[in-house]
Amino acid sequence: SWGVRINDKPLVRWVWLGALMMAFGGVLAVTDARYRRLSRRQSLPSRAVPGEPAVT
């Protein structure tokens, strides 16, 4: 006769849920177009003409 032992660790579900939430947040951050537009807009070169004062 074989004995089978079942270990139930209820808090492991919370660990997996937290990992899934972090993965979802990472995917959301990568695919969010607002952040890509903002970083692209900040990295555009300025169109200042040499010899003119810069407007701040």
GROMACS .gro file of C-alpha atoms in nm:
model
   56
    1SER     CA    1   0.000   0.000   0.000
    2TRP     CA    2   0.129   0.344  -0.094
    3GLY     CA    3   0.092   0.646   0.125
    4VAL     CA    4   0.029   0.984  -0.035
    5ARG     CA    5   0.091   1.302   0.155
    6ILE     CA    6  -0.065   1.627   0.037
    7ASN     CA    7   0.098   1.948   0.155
    8ASP     CA    8  -0.131   2.248   0.139
    9LYS     CA    9   0.045   2.583   0.164
   10PRO     CA   10  -0.228   2.847   0.140
   11LEU     CA   11   0.004   3.151   0.122
   12VAL     CA   12   0.177   3.025  -0.192
   13ARG     CA   13  -0.129   3.137  -0.390
   14TRP     CA   14  -0.066   3.495  -0.275
   15VAL     CA   15   0.295   3.475  -0.390
   16TRP     CA   16   0.186   3.359  -0.735
   17LEU     CA   17  -0.084   3.627  -0.749
   18GLY     CA   18   0.176   3.895  -0.666
   19ALA     CA   19   0.410   3.763  -0.935
   20LEU     CA   20   0.130   3.769  -1.193
   21MET     CA   21   0.036   4.124  -1.097
   22MET     CA   22   0.398   4.239  -1.134
   23ALA     CA   23   0.424   4.069  -1.473
   24PHE     CA   24   0.101   4.236  -1.585
   25GLY     CA   25   0.232   4.574  -1.470
   26GLY     CA   26   0.555   4.520  -1.663
   27VAL     CA   27   0.368   4.431  -1.981
   28LEU     CA   28   0.141   4.732  -1.935
   29ALA     CA   29   0.440   4.963  -1.890
   30VAL     CA   30   0.612   4.829  -2.202
   31THR     CA   31   0.303   4.859  -2.420
   32ASP     CA   32   0.180   5.198  -2.297
   33ALA     CA   33   0.227   5.440  -2.586
   34ARG     CA   34   0.206   5.754  -2.369
   35TYR     CA   35   0.550   5.691  -2.221
   36ARG     CA   36   0.709   5.624  -2.558
   37ARG     CA   37   0.564   5.945  -2.704
   38LEU     CA   38   0.685   6.145  -2.405
   39SER     CA   39   1.040   6.012  -2.423
   40ARG     CA   40   1.050   6.059  -2.800
   41ARG     CA   41   0.929   6.419  -2.763
   42GLN     CA   42   1.197   6.497  -2.504
   43SER     CA   43   1.476   6.355  -2.717
   44LEU     CA   44   1.395   6.558  -3.031
   45PRO     CA   45   1.669   6.805  -3.123
   46SER     CA   46   1.583   7.170  -3.081
   47ARG     CA   47   1.538   7.384  -3.391
   48ALA     CA   48   1.725   7.683  -3.255
   49VAL     CA   49   1.888   7.908  -3.511
   50PRO     CA   50   2.251   7.992  -3.435
   51GLY     CA   51   2.295   8.349  -3.317
   52GLU     CA   52   1.944   8.389  -3.174
   53PRO     CA   53   1.887   8.394  -2.798
   54ALA     CA   54   1.732   8.082  -2.653
   55VAL     CA   55   1.380   8.114  -2.515
   56THR     CA   56   1.347   7.961  -2.170
   0.00000   0.00000   0.00000
